[in-house]
XYZ file of C-alpha atoms in Angstrom:
764
model
C 0.000 0.000 0.000
C 1.489 3.345 -1.024
C 1.575 6.353 1.260
C -1.438 8.043 -0.404
C -3.636 5.029 0.300
C -2.465 4.902 3.894
C -3.276 8.577 4.437
C -6.717 8.077 2.874
C -7.511 5.553 5.617
C -7.264 8.453 8.087
C -10.300 10.126 6.505
C -8.299 12.736 4.579
C -9.617 14.119 1.304
C -7.513 13.768 -1.844
C -6.495 17.423 -1.574
C -5.500 17.014 2.065
C -3.574 13.826 1.241
C -1.548 15.675 -1.414
C -0.830 18.543 0.966
C 0.223 16.171 3.750
C 2.597 14.224 1.499
C 4.590 17.449 0.965
C 5.352 17.389 4.693
C 7.659 14.371 4.626
C 8.217 13.967 8.392
C 4.474 14.166 9.125
C 3.422 11.890 6.267
C 6.031 9.301 7.300
C 4.771 9.433 10.888
C 1.119 9.054 9.839
C 1.982 6.161 7.539
C 3.751 4.452 10.441
C 0.682 4.951 12.631
C -1.510 3.360 9.939
C 0.851 0.365 9.744
C 0.696 0.056 13.528
C -3.105 0.225 13.490
C -3.566 -2.287 10.624
C -1.759 -4.869 12.676
C -4.290 -4.438 15.488
C -7.638 -4.301 13.677
C -9.788 -2.498 11.137
C -9.471 1.258 10.606
C -12.997 2.648 10.513
C -13.593 6.285 9.602
C -13.981 7.440 13.262
C -10.818 5.533 14.192
C -8.985 7.041 11.205
C -9.899 10.559 12.328
C -8.566 9.853 15.826
C -5.351 8.344 14.449
C -4.759 11.533 12.449
C -5.366 13.598 15.575
C -2.828 11.450 17.414
C -0.172 11.943 14.726
C -0.584 15.717 14.618
C -0.891 16.389 18.360
C 1.560 14.016 20.080
C 4.995 15.705 20.540
C 7.961 13.884 19.040
C 9.586 12.962 22.344
C 6.509 10.884 23.262
C 6.311 8.891 20.013
C 7.459 5.760 21.832
C 3.924 5.616 23.298
C 2.271 5.462 19.854
C 1.794 1.630 19.918
C -0.031 1.868 23.259
C -2.295 4.711 22.144
C -3.031 3.123 18.760
C -4.125 -0.089 20.471
C -6.649 1.815 22.611
C -7.971 3.647 19.525
C -8.361 0.608 17.287
C -10.191 -1.531 19.867
C -12.494 1.374 20.795
C -11.465 1.839 24.401
C -10.608 5.430 23.443
C -13.423 6.399 21.101
C -13.636 10.188 21.101
C -11.344 13.177 20.679
C -11.777 14.344 24.276
C -10.555 10.999 25.590
C -7.599 10.978 23.177
C -6.647 14.527 24.224
C -6.689 13.400 27.866
C -4.568 10.344 26.969
C -1.970 12.525 25.215
C -1.884 14.851 28.208
C -1.325 11.895 30.537
C 1.673 10.521 28.638
C 3.137 14.021 28.457
C 2.988 14.216 32.243
C 4.823 10.905 32.552
C 8.388 12.258 32.451
C 9.905 8.890 33.339
C 8.143 7.218 30.411
C 6.598 4.527 32.620
C 2.827 4.432 32.158
C 0.648 3.304 35.050
C -2.152 1.657 33.057
C -4.761 1.923 35.822
C -4.167 5.666 36.256
C -3.940 6.144 32.490
C -7.338 4.538 31.843
C -8.950 6.495 34.656
C -7.544 9.817 33.388
C -8.898 9.382 29.851
C -12.261 7.818 30.610
C -11.632 4.306 29.350
C -14.762 2.253 29.929
C -16.836 5.310 30.826
C -20.013 5.704 28.795
C -22.305 8.628 29.560
C -25.964 7.656 29.368
C -28.687 9.717 27.740
C -30.341 10.130 31.142
C -27.164 11.703 32.538
C -26.979 14.101 29.575
C -30.663 15.065 29.988
C -30.214 15.735 33.724
C -27.080 17.820 33.244
C -28.634 19.870 30.424
C -31.782 20.452 32.515
C -29.611 21.757 35.360
C -27.726 24.168 33.080
C -30.912 25.329 31.319
C -32.451 26.029 34.745
C -29.518 28.283 35.679
C -30.092 30.384 32.529
C -33.890 30.165 32.392
C -34.556 33.845 33.061
C -32.138 35.004 30.350
C -33.531 32.439 27.911
C -37.108 33.597 28.461
C -36.030 37.217 28.044
C -33.793 36.833 24.978
C -35.502 33.751 23.541
C -33.739 32.502 20.424
C -31.274 35.397 20.447
C -29.649 33.746 23.493
C -26.250 32.225 22.642
C -26.463 28.553 23.625
C -22.888 27.762 22.514
C -21.315 28.235 25.965
C -23.901 25.874 27.482
C -22.253 22.926 25.724
C -18.997 23.665 27.519
C -20.795 23.942 30.857
C -22.362 20.505 30.377
C -19.044 19.000 29.298
C -17.422 20.418 32.439
C -19.600 18.087 34.535
C -19.698 15.245 31.976
C -16.257 15.355 30.265
C -16.843 12.115 28.350
C -20.299 13.002 27.056
C -20.741 12.999 23.279
C -20.753 16.634 22.106
C -23.249 15.947 19.349
C -25.722 14.381 21.786
C -25.254 17.262 24.230
C -26.011 19.808 21.473
C -29.124 17.892 20.379
C -30.407 17.722 23.968
C -29.826 21.449 24.541
C -31.744 22.295 21.349
C -34.592 20.010 22.428
C -34.910 21.459 25.933
C -34.687 25.044 24.654
C -37.493 24.275 22.199
C -39.545 22.733 25.008
C -39.018 25.835 27.176
C -39.624 28.506 24.523
C -41.860 26.727 22.051
C -41.519 27.114 18.273
C -40.105 30.350 16.911
C -42.700 33.085 16.583
C -42.754 36.245 14.481
C -40.872 38.160 17.167
C -38.012 35.629 16.943
C -37.712 36.119 13.181
C -37.430 39.915 13.369
C -33.869 41.118 12.834
C -32.360 43.143 15.716
C -32.673 46.920 15.163
C -29.741 48.635 13.491
C -27.631 50.995 15.523
C -28.564 54.561 14.644
C -25.998 56.820 12.990
C -25.956 59.123 16.003
C -25.126 56.203 18.302
C -22.416 55.031 15.915
C -20.926 58.521 15.832
C -20.995 58.728 19.635
C -19.114 55.428 19.905
C -16.611 56.526 17.251
C -16.045 59.841 19.030
C -15.296 57.975 22.249
C -12.695 55.862 20.447
C -11.157 58.869 18.697
C -10.907 60.894 21.901
C -9.107 58.117 23.807
C -5.327 58.615 24.237
C -3.688 56.898 21.287
C -1.037 55.083 23.254
C -3.710 53.150 25.161
C -4.874 51.534 21.923
C -1.687 49.438 21.778
C -0.873 46.426 23.879
C 2.204 46.788 26.038
C 4.864 44.104 25.689
C 3.847 42.697 29.074
C 0.192 42.496 28.009
C 1.179 40.846 24.741
C 3.397 38.260 26.407
C 0.687 37.254 28.880
C -1.083 35.699 25.891
C 1.892 33.609 24.725
C 1.499 29.848 25.135
C 4.925 28.726 26.331
C 5.445 25.773 28.675
C 4.944 26.156 32.421
C 8.119 25.973 34.566
C 8.980 22.345 35.251
C 6.977 21.126 32.242
C 9.896 21.408 29.828
C 9.381 17.824 28.686
C 5.988 18.674 27.163
C 7.576 21.007 24.614
C 7.820 19.626 21.095
C 11.366 18.471 20.336
C 12.559 18.364 23.942
C 14.888 15.414 24.565
C 13.881 13.192 27.470
C 16.451 10.951 29.171
C 16.355 8.732 32.242
C 17.701 11.748 34.188
C 15.061 14.254 33.070
C 12.532 13.648 35.840
C 15.166 13.995 38.582
C 16.723 17.103 37.024
C 13.362 18.847 36.613
C 12.488 18.181 40.250
C 15.845 19.594 41.375
C 15.301 22.605 39.117
C 11.881 23.302 40.649
C 13.353 23.091 44.165
C 15.719 25.949 43.244
C 13.235 28.157 41.381
C 9.993 27.369 43.212
C 8.259 27.312 39.817
C 9.346 30.863 38.978
C 9.796 31.899 35.329
C 13.445 32.709 34.580
C 14.731 34.252 31.358
C 17.987 35.886 30.327
C 19.266 38.499 27.896
C 22.772 37.363 26.817
C 24.482 40.059 24.657
C 28.094 39.968 23.562
C 29.927 42.980 25.075
C 31.710 43.842 21.825
C 29.468 46.585 20.483
C 26.510 48.855 21.154
C 22.977 47.450 21.211
C 20.724 48.267 18.245
C 16.986 48.274 17.512
C 16.968 44.491 16.996
C 18.320 44.060 20.524
C 15.435 46.211 21.795
C 13.047 43.505 20.625
C 15.134 40.823 22.373
C 15.265 42.874 25.588
C 11.523 43.421 25.536
C 10.761 39.758 24.900
C 13.121 38.371 27.552
C 12.446 40.921 30.284
C 8.816 41.320 29.219
C 7.990 37.614 29.365
C 9.505 37.350 32.842
C 7.560 40.425 34.004
C 4.315 39.145 32.466
C 4.592 35.936 34.476
C 5.928 37.235 37.789
C 9.418 35.976 36.994
C 12.942 37.355 36.752
C 15.404 38.045 33.940
C 19.182 37.826 34.130
C 21.476 40.148 32.199
C 24.318 37.836 31.246
C 27.289 39.133 29.295
C 28.480 36.506 26.829
C 32.123 37.447 27.389
C 33.803 34.545 25.593
C 35.792 36.584 23.041
C 38.186 38.822 25.020
C 39.819 40.412 21.946
C 36.688 42.391 21.053
C 35.305 43.209 24.503
C 35.628 46.662 26.033
C 34.514 48.240 29.305
C 32.414 50.841 27.460
C 30.340 48.072 25.889
C 29.637 46.415 29.258
C 28.471 49.745 30.677
C 26.577 50.702 27.531
C 24.562 47.482 27.459
C 23.470 47.810 31.084
C 22.616 51.473 30.557
C 20.401 50.706 27.553
C 18.580 47.855 29.319
C 17.774 50.204 32.199
C 16.877 53.049 29.823
C 14.221 50.814 28.275
C 12.765 50.470 31.758
C 13.994 47.033 32.806
C 15.994 46.059 35.859
C 18.020 42.838 35.694
C 17.387 40.353 38.492
C 21.108 39.665 38.482
C 24.040 40.682 36.279
C 26.238 37.718 35.403
C 28.995 36.827 32.944
C 29.646 33.635 31.035
C 33.140 33.917 32.511
C 31.627 33.401 35.982
C 31.223 29.771 34.957
C 34.538 29.153 33.151
C 35.702 26.593 35.727
C 32.483 24.548 35.522
C 32.472 24.772 31.718
C 36.038 23.482 31.669
C 35.137 20.540 33.918
C 32.223 19.649 31.661
C 34.505 19.795 28.622
C 36.777 17.236 30.291
C 33.719 15.064 31.019
C 32.730 15.151 27.337
C 36.216 13.992 26.391
C 35.970 11.114 28.902
C 32.616 10.106 27.380
C 34.183 10.234 23.886
C 31.800 13.029 22.916
C 34.542 15.588 22.228
C 38.044 15.515 20.788
C 41.019 17.784 20.148
C 41.380 18.727 16.474
C 44.192 20.442 14.552
C 42.323 21.550 11.438
C 42.845 25.245 10.651
C 39.978 27.728 10.833
C 39.934 28.135 7.044
C 39.531 24.358 6.657
C 36.331 24.440 8.719
C 34.642 27.168 6.666
C 32.066 26.564 3.960
C 29.207 24.098 3.648
C 31.163 20.889 3.141
C 34.410 21.035 5.112
C 36.522 17.909 5.206
C 35.860 15.606 8.182
C 38.503 15.852 10.863
C 41.195 13.160 10.626
C 41.505 13.418 14.427
C 37.838 12.620 15.196
C 38.549 9.078 16.382
C 41.747 9.745 18.304
C 41.940 7.969 21.679
C 40.217 9.551 24.670
C 43.421 9.659 26.716
C 45.164 11.508 23.865
C 42.447 14.189 23.644
C 42.472 14.461 27.432
C 46.197 15.248 27.484
C 46.058 17.567 24.486
C 43.184 19.569 26.002
C 45.254 19.965 29.161
C 48.144 21.141 26.979
C 45.824 23.676 25.313
C 44.873 25.035 28.734
C 48.521 25.238 29.786
C 49.581 27.283 26.766
C 51.532 24.606 24.888
C 49.895 25.370 21.525
C 49.830 28.508 19.384
C 46.555 30.178 18.510
C 44.729 28.229 15.807
C 46.874 25.141 16.328
C 44.256 23.151 18.243
C 40.545 23.276 19.109
C 38.160 21.118 21.108
C 35.254 19.926 18.952
C 31.973 18.255 19.880
C 30.913 15.019 18.216
C 27.542 15.994 16.799
C 25.924 17.285 13.615
C 23.739 20.387 13.703
C 20.400 20.593 11.857
C 22.013 22.768 9.198
C 24.499 19.946 8.501
C 27.479 21.524 10.228
C 29.759 18.808 11.591
C 31.398 18.832 15.004
C 31.119 22.479 16.134
C 34.074 23.958 18.000
C 33.676 24.123 21.791
C 37.036 25.664 22.790
C 39.720 27.653 20.985
C 43.037 29.212 22.022
C 43.350 32.991 22.478
C 46.347 34.618 24.134
C 44.541 37.746 25.201
C 43.757 39.018 28.712
C 40.100 38.737 29.696
C 38.039 41.633 31.018
C 37.043 39.690 34.146
C 39.482 36.797 34.537
C 42.681 38.511 33.423
C 45.361 36.036 32.303
C 43.900 33.011 34.077
C 42.787 31.363 30.837
C 44.194 31.046 27.345
C 41.368 28.783 26.103
C 37.897 30.226 25.721
C 34.567 28.468 25.087
C 32.443 29.311 22.046
C 28.896 30.612 22.171
C 27.548 27.274 20.870
C 29.125 25.501 23.822
C 28.555 28.178 26.459
C 25.067 29.581 26.263
C 23.022 26.415 26.882
C 25.212 25.344 29.812
C 25.106 28.820 31.371
C 21.316 28.742 30.932
C 21.326 25.474 32.859
C 23.558 26.802 35.639
C 21.234 29.780 36.112
C 18.139 27.529 36.016
C 16.658 29.458 33.106
C 13.172 28.204 32.274
C 12.731 29.820 28.845
C 15.770 30.354 26.614
C 14.311 32.889 24.166
C 16.388 33.591 21.054
C 16.065 34.602 17.412
C 15.127 32.186 14.652
C 18.660 31.638 13.343
C 19.390 29.638 16.502
C 16.709 27.089 15.615
C 19.372 25.110 13.744
C 21.265 24.810 17.035
C 18.355 23.652 19.159
C 19.320 19.994 18.937
C 22.885 20.779 20.079
C 21.404 22.824 22.947
C 19.552 19.772 24.284
C 22.324 17.339 23.315
C 24.948 19.242 25.270
C 22.882 19.612 28.457
C 21.986 15.934 28.378
C 25.566 14.890 27.558
C 26.893 16.469 30.771
C 23.771 15.304 32.659
C 22.577 18.732 33.747
C 19.149 20.388 33.709
C 18.067 21.413 30.202
C 15.974 24.578 29.731
C 13.671 24.915 26.719
C 14.781 26.953 23.729
C 12.062 29.020 22.042
C 12.733 31.016 18.872
C 11.138 34.200 17.534
C 11.628 36.158 14.313
C 14.542 38.568 14.052
C 13.823 42.270 13.526
C 15.561 43.928 10.573
C 15.239 47.681 10.048
C 15.321 48.992 6.488
C 17.279 52.106 5.439
C 20.169 51.357 7.793
C 22.872 48.878 8.794
C 23.240 47.358 12.262
C 26.296 45.139 11.788
C 28.968 46.074 14.333
C 31.655 45.734 11.674
C 29.803 47.981 9.231
C 29.017 50.640 11.818
C 32.676 50.648 12.854
C 33.554 51.244 9.177
C 31.101 54.143 8.957
C 32.753 55.685 12.023
C 36.329 55.159 10.869
C 35.599 56.700 7.461
C 33.886 59.729 8.982
C 30.383 59.143 7.663
C 29.024 59.233 11.228
C 30.557 60.575 14.426
C 30.304 57.567 16.759
C 28.068 54.674 17.842
C 25.485 57.182 19.112
C 25.253 59.276 15.937
C 21.495 60.007 15.605
C 21.469 58.740 12.018
C 22.182 55.195 13.224
C 19.745 52.723 14.756
C 21.807 51.766 17.774
C 19.868 52.323 20.984
C 22.274 55.041 22.122
C 21.742 56.795 18.779
C 17.956 56.552 19.052
C 18.079 57.939 22.590
C 20.279 60.818 21.410
C 17.893 61.541 18.564
C 15.056 61.765 21.064
C 13.173 58.500 20.606
C 11.447 57.805 23.963
C 12.096 54.398 25.489
C 8.371 53.817 25.868
C 7.918 54.394 22.115
C 10.563 51.779 21.294
C 8.909 49.319 23.685
C 5.516 50.043 22.151
C 6.951 49.521 18.674
C 8.344 46.130 19.696
C 4.923 45.160 21.066
C 3.226 46.056 17.766
C 5.436 43.500 15.997
C 3.935 40.649 18.028
C 5.763 37.402 18.745
C 6.034 35.248 15.643
C 8.671 33.079 14.028
C 8.688 35.203 10.875
C 11.688 37.417 10.199
C 10.530 41.021 10.006
C 11.932 43.754 7.758
C 10.291 47.053 8.522
C 10.599 50.679 7.439
C 11.617 53.272 10.055
C 8.287 55.015 9.461
C 6.610 52.366 11.630
C 8.927 53.174 14.527
C 8.500 56.918 13.995
C 4.708 56.492 14.211
C 5.128 55.074 17.735
C 7.507 57.916 18.573
C 4.985 60.550 17.463
C 2.244 58.866 19.465
C 4.267 59.148 22.671
C 5.761 62.594 22.053
C 2.401 64.044 21.107
C 1.269 63.271 24.654
C 4.494 64.151 26.483
C 6.681 66.659 24.602
C 6.466 70.254 25.846
C 5.442 72.745 23.158
C 7.763 75.687 22.495
C 8.148 78.162 19.655
C 11.384 78.076 17.663
C 12.071 80.028 14.480
C 14.347 78.030 12.173
C 15.029 80.751 9.560
C 14.563 84.020 11.476
C 13.363 87.302 9.976
C 13.007 90.351 12.211
C 9.658 92.126 12.543
C 9.072 95.476 14.269
C 5.563 96.380 15.475
C 5.336 100.118 14.910
C 2.169 100.579 17.011
C 3.129 98.249 19.824
C 0.629 99.124 22.597
C 2.858 98.537 25.657
C 5.894 100.283 27.112
C 7.937 97.076 27.330
C 7.722 93.293 27.111
C 4.582 91.551 28.326
C 4.781 88.009 29.724
C 2.328 85.540 28.224
C 1.268 82.295 29.904
C 1.480 79.445 27.400
C 0.318 75.826 27.980
C 3.078 73.217 27.986
C 0.782 70.797 26.130
C -2.465 72.329 24.821
C -5.471 70.368 26.021
C -3.639 68.817 28.970
C -3.993 71.333 31.788
C -2.291 68.978 34.244
C 0.974 69.412 32.314
C 1.193 73.042 33.411
C 2.395 76.124 31.530
C 5.391 78.384 30.950
C 5.908 82.109 30.332
C 7.276 83.816 27.227
C 7.785 87.540 26.481
C 5.830 89.445 23.828
C 7.476 92.682 22.676
C 7.809 95.275 19.941
C 10.610 93.366 18.186
C 9.848 89.801 17.073
C 11.242 87.118 14.798
C 9.128 85.096 12.354
C 9.951 82.283 9.964
C 11.142 83.775 6.679
C 8.807 81.346 4.887
C 5.838 82.902 6.698
C 6.173 86.072 4.592
C 5.791 86.464 0.845
C 5.567 89.635 -1.173
C 3.448 87.795 -3.739
C 1.451 84.643 -3.117
C -1.416 82.571 -4.475
C -4.723 82.055 -2.728
C -3.613 78.902 -0.882
C -0.812 80.687 0.983
C -1.741 81.288 4.644
C 1.180 83.477 5.759
C 1.774 87.246 5.825
C 1.541 89.178 2.528
C 0.968 92.840 1.653
C -2.744 92.033 1.333
C -3.105 89.354 4.047
C -2.726 89.555 7.804
C -1.742 86.716 10.135
C -2.273 85.985 13.804
C 0.536 85.584 16.333
C -0.032 82.452 18.429
C -0.962 83.073 22.088
C -0.590 86.889 21.764
C -4.198 87.813 21.013
C -2.984 90.008 18.117
C -2.909 89.970 14.352
C -0.288 91.831 12.347
C -0.532 93.632 8.998
C 2.369 94.553 6.761
C 3.288 98.220 6.839
C 6.698 98.338 5.121
C 9.386 96.001 3.755
C 12.809 97.305 4.785
C 15.548 96.192 2.407
C 19.331 95.887 2.468
C 21.449 97.944 0.047
C 21.470 94.900 -2.263
C 17.684 94.784 -2.345
C 17.160 91.757 -0.096
C 14.462 91.825 2.601
C 16.146 93.003 5.823
C 13.164 93.209 8.160
C 9.478 94.057 8.215
C 7.543 96.855 9.823
C 4.025 95.846 10.797
C 1.068 97.117 12.745
C -0.919 95.058 15.216
C -4.499 94.960 16.424
C -6.447 92.701 18.741
C -8.051 89.628 17.219
C -11.802 89.841 16.745
C -14.495 87.989 14.837
C -14.314 90.676 12.146
C -10.559 90.402 11.506
C -9.939 86.712 12.274
C -7.006 85.634 10.049
C -6.519 82.476 7.966
C -3.769 81.246 10.280
C -1.815 81.859 13.451
C 1.957 81.540 13.131
C 4.718 80.973 15.669
C 7.179 83.703 16.617
C 9.770 84.546 19.259
C 10.776 87.678 21.192
C 13.987 88.066 23.217
C 15.027 84.698 21.771
C 17.685 82.192 22.753
C 20.099 81.386 19.934
C 20.569 77.629 19.488
C 21.904 75.044 17.066
C 19.461 72.710 15.375
C 20.560 69.498 13.660
C 18.139 68.224 11.037
C 18.603 64.511 10.352
C 17.494 62.508 7.328
C 18.108 58.878 6.370
C 21.795 58.003 6.335
C 21.409 55.999 3.113
C 19.793 56.918 -0.179
C 18.130 53.548 -0.765
C 15.844 51.490 1.464
C 18.098 48.426 1.160
C 21.687 49.742 1.175
C 23.157 46.261 1.729
C 21.433 44.695 -1.282
C 23.987 44.356 -4.110
C 21.151 44.302 -6.649
C 20.121 47.781 -5.475
C 23.521 49.193 -4.487
C 26.190 47.326 -6.512
C 29.024 49.358 -5.009
C 28.171 48.463 -1.430
C 26.583 50.377 1.422
C 29.474 52.870 1.707
C 28.646 54.182 -1.784
C 25.013 54.800 -0.793
C 25.584 57.536 1.803
C 23.034 60.349 1.641
C 25.050 63.603 1.351
C 22.111 65.509 2.891
C 21.642 63.279 5.920
C 22.601 66.156 8.264
C 21.795 69.855 7.967
C 22.821 72.260 10.731
C 20.946 75.508 11.323
C 21.198 78.346 13.826
C 17.698 79.036 15.118
C 15.972 81.380 17.581
C 14.012 79.693 20.394
C 11.690 81.188 22.944
C 13.447 81.774 26.250
C 11.511 79.030 28.062
C 14.032 76.476 26.750
C 16.810 77.950 28.910
C 18.182 75.367 31.327
C 16.869 72.403 29.318
C 18.765 69.210 30.106
C 20.245 66.613 27.767
C 17.620 64.306 26.225
C 14.743 66.620 27.214
C 12.104 66.511 24.494
C 10.126 69.328 22.887
C 7.728 69.945 20.071
C 8.810 72.968 18.055
C 5.360 74.123 17.068
C 4.617 73.748 13.350
C 8.126 72.327 12.822
C 8.696 68.937 14.471
C 9.796 67.035 17.568
C 13.264 67.774 18.925
C 15.568 66.588 21.696
C 18.359 68.368 23.583
C 21.715 66.939 22.508
C 24.436 66.125 25.077
C 26.758 68.505 23.163
C 24.725 71.390 24.607
C 26.334 73.942 26.918
C 24.565 76.178 29.463
C 24.740 79.182 27.138
C 24.294 77.344 23.832
C 21.717 74.603 23.399
C 21.913 72.012 20.618
C 18.745 70.275 19.424
C 18.390 67.118 17.320
C 15.305 66.681 15.188
C 13.605 63.478 16.296
C 10.975 63.410 13.559
C 8.542 65.691 11.807
C 5.121 66.320 13.321
C 3.477 64.373 10.519
C 4.943 61.592 8.402
C 6.281 62.708 5.034
C 4.659 60.255 2.632
C 6.969 61.361 -0.151
C 10.062 59.916 1.526
C 11.490 56.470 0.731
């Protein structure tokens, strides 16, 4: 019998059979289940459906129980999906693999048949509880939940029979449907719809988004101590003992970790990882470790250790404990020796270049004697080999086909924490799973590219007979219009295209902070991405939308003139400056206010005056007046004063109080007694959206630099900005959102443009 015929016995349609065959592991499993069943009896259609359910729902590590479960399905002792689901749950809970048949049969209702009388009595009880609502709503009452309530008391009752009995008793109670039951419910009036829409529109925008913690409360990961139920988890004869010991240490607490390498500055992709690891722990009352993966001393610097911690805390998270992979070097070394003794690791002398590529030559030293590898590894530790002359390799093959990954290599370089104690250092592949074990991590959350190393994760923990956490993968975040590679950013810095790791044109976290992106906006952005296995490539506009949402509610409004032009009010009605009270954030009285001077001499934006203009122009012209925000006045042009070369030098205007009769088209921003400041206007660093794509940029990302990515202006700000501190955020009214740069001095502020007030749809 071919595989198609076998799958047809499971009740699959021809289309479903063809789809299933494309999934070779699943189709092979289902065919094996059919073979197992055919040896035990006939496969009826109901049995076939249950066999398919078994094949698709039973995790791989429990497949050894398939013969037992198939036997119960074929002979009818398990004859419904609810019983099979309970049976699968029972074997999953049996970590040791030994099934107590008496307890198994009791847990999944073997031999239990629910009579029609029992169904009728249970339905009558539930109908009685809802009688009043049923009589009131009649056939508009949703009876769906009643089925679940009956099944709660009779878990092995047939769902179809329960539904039929509910329909019968409802009909008996209410009688046949009358005309009133056939009338459609009245439509919601337009006024009511508008009222509901207004309520939605008036709600603060940031509350419409789930926080990362709220999102991660909905994620269906395993419960602490139930690692063995996760698909793909490797169960050994030590698993039950190790899980019990693990639970004694943690008390069932969720434990995660964020394990960055301290050889560069964190970027926007790391923000997603931070939010997922710290967020999942927070969502479940757990803790998250910050563990520096300091296994490559040549590239690690103190500034990177400090910078990582600073960015984690800036995003609002506090590590439960700060650890280093180097804290565990002694235990990792002892485990490496154990692997050698178990003939699971060996010392190899192949050069690094020989190990590169997809099909490197197998090591000629793979089968060397254990005692030889033992001595050579000791010699590696004691400095008897040059760098690259020997490595310790593990005897396993990764999912991607890579043979015998390196566990230890030689590096004669002092370590940030351990100094000159070691000259052999473990690799990430060897280190991270064992450090997870030592810290009793429950959920090892990492990006999708580590899926190909999941088997080695479990293999290594089991090989040294230590507790094995569960590895879960999520999709990596890639940001368009930028580069995040440490090597490439270092090149941009060395060639002078950007100033440093925190240049606001980059998407490192320090750069985003310097540009003025609020931490809560970055966290909100990460939450909008959800938690999926798909790799995400996203345009910066999506992040900027979250930034605007936060800044619109939090950034203090000030008036700043970017291209100043002096204006003199010839009929100014006061003897000197008048202080005006201006709201910090219009519409939010609780945010307070600040004072600005209004005087005879003002500065406007040069673009807010034209000597000739069309009808759409809303600024000042010889024929058109404009209002001055917050002043209560409009101004009219009196005279254009020119320089000797004929350029506009300044304007003379007259003012009058605003009234219904003279209300202007627009009110513009202005400043009096201004503070001179520097404003840095940032655009995308690269011309194209995909600067690393050779099909788009054949010359490489360094040839794609946008020559206009930074424009520096000297602007006039209202005096309320005096004393502003680094990273303080403002909205320059009618201009954009800005942040105080750390380059600022007490007498000369520097502002970075965070983003424009509205998205520019014309940009790439």
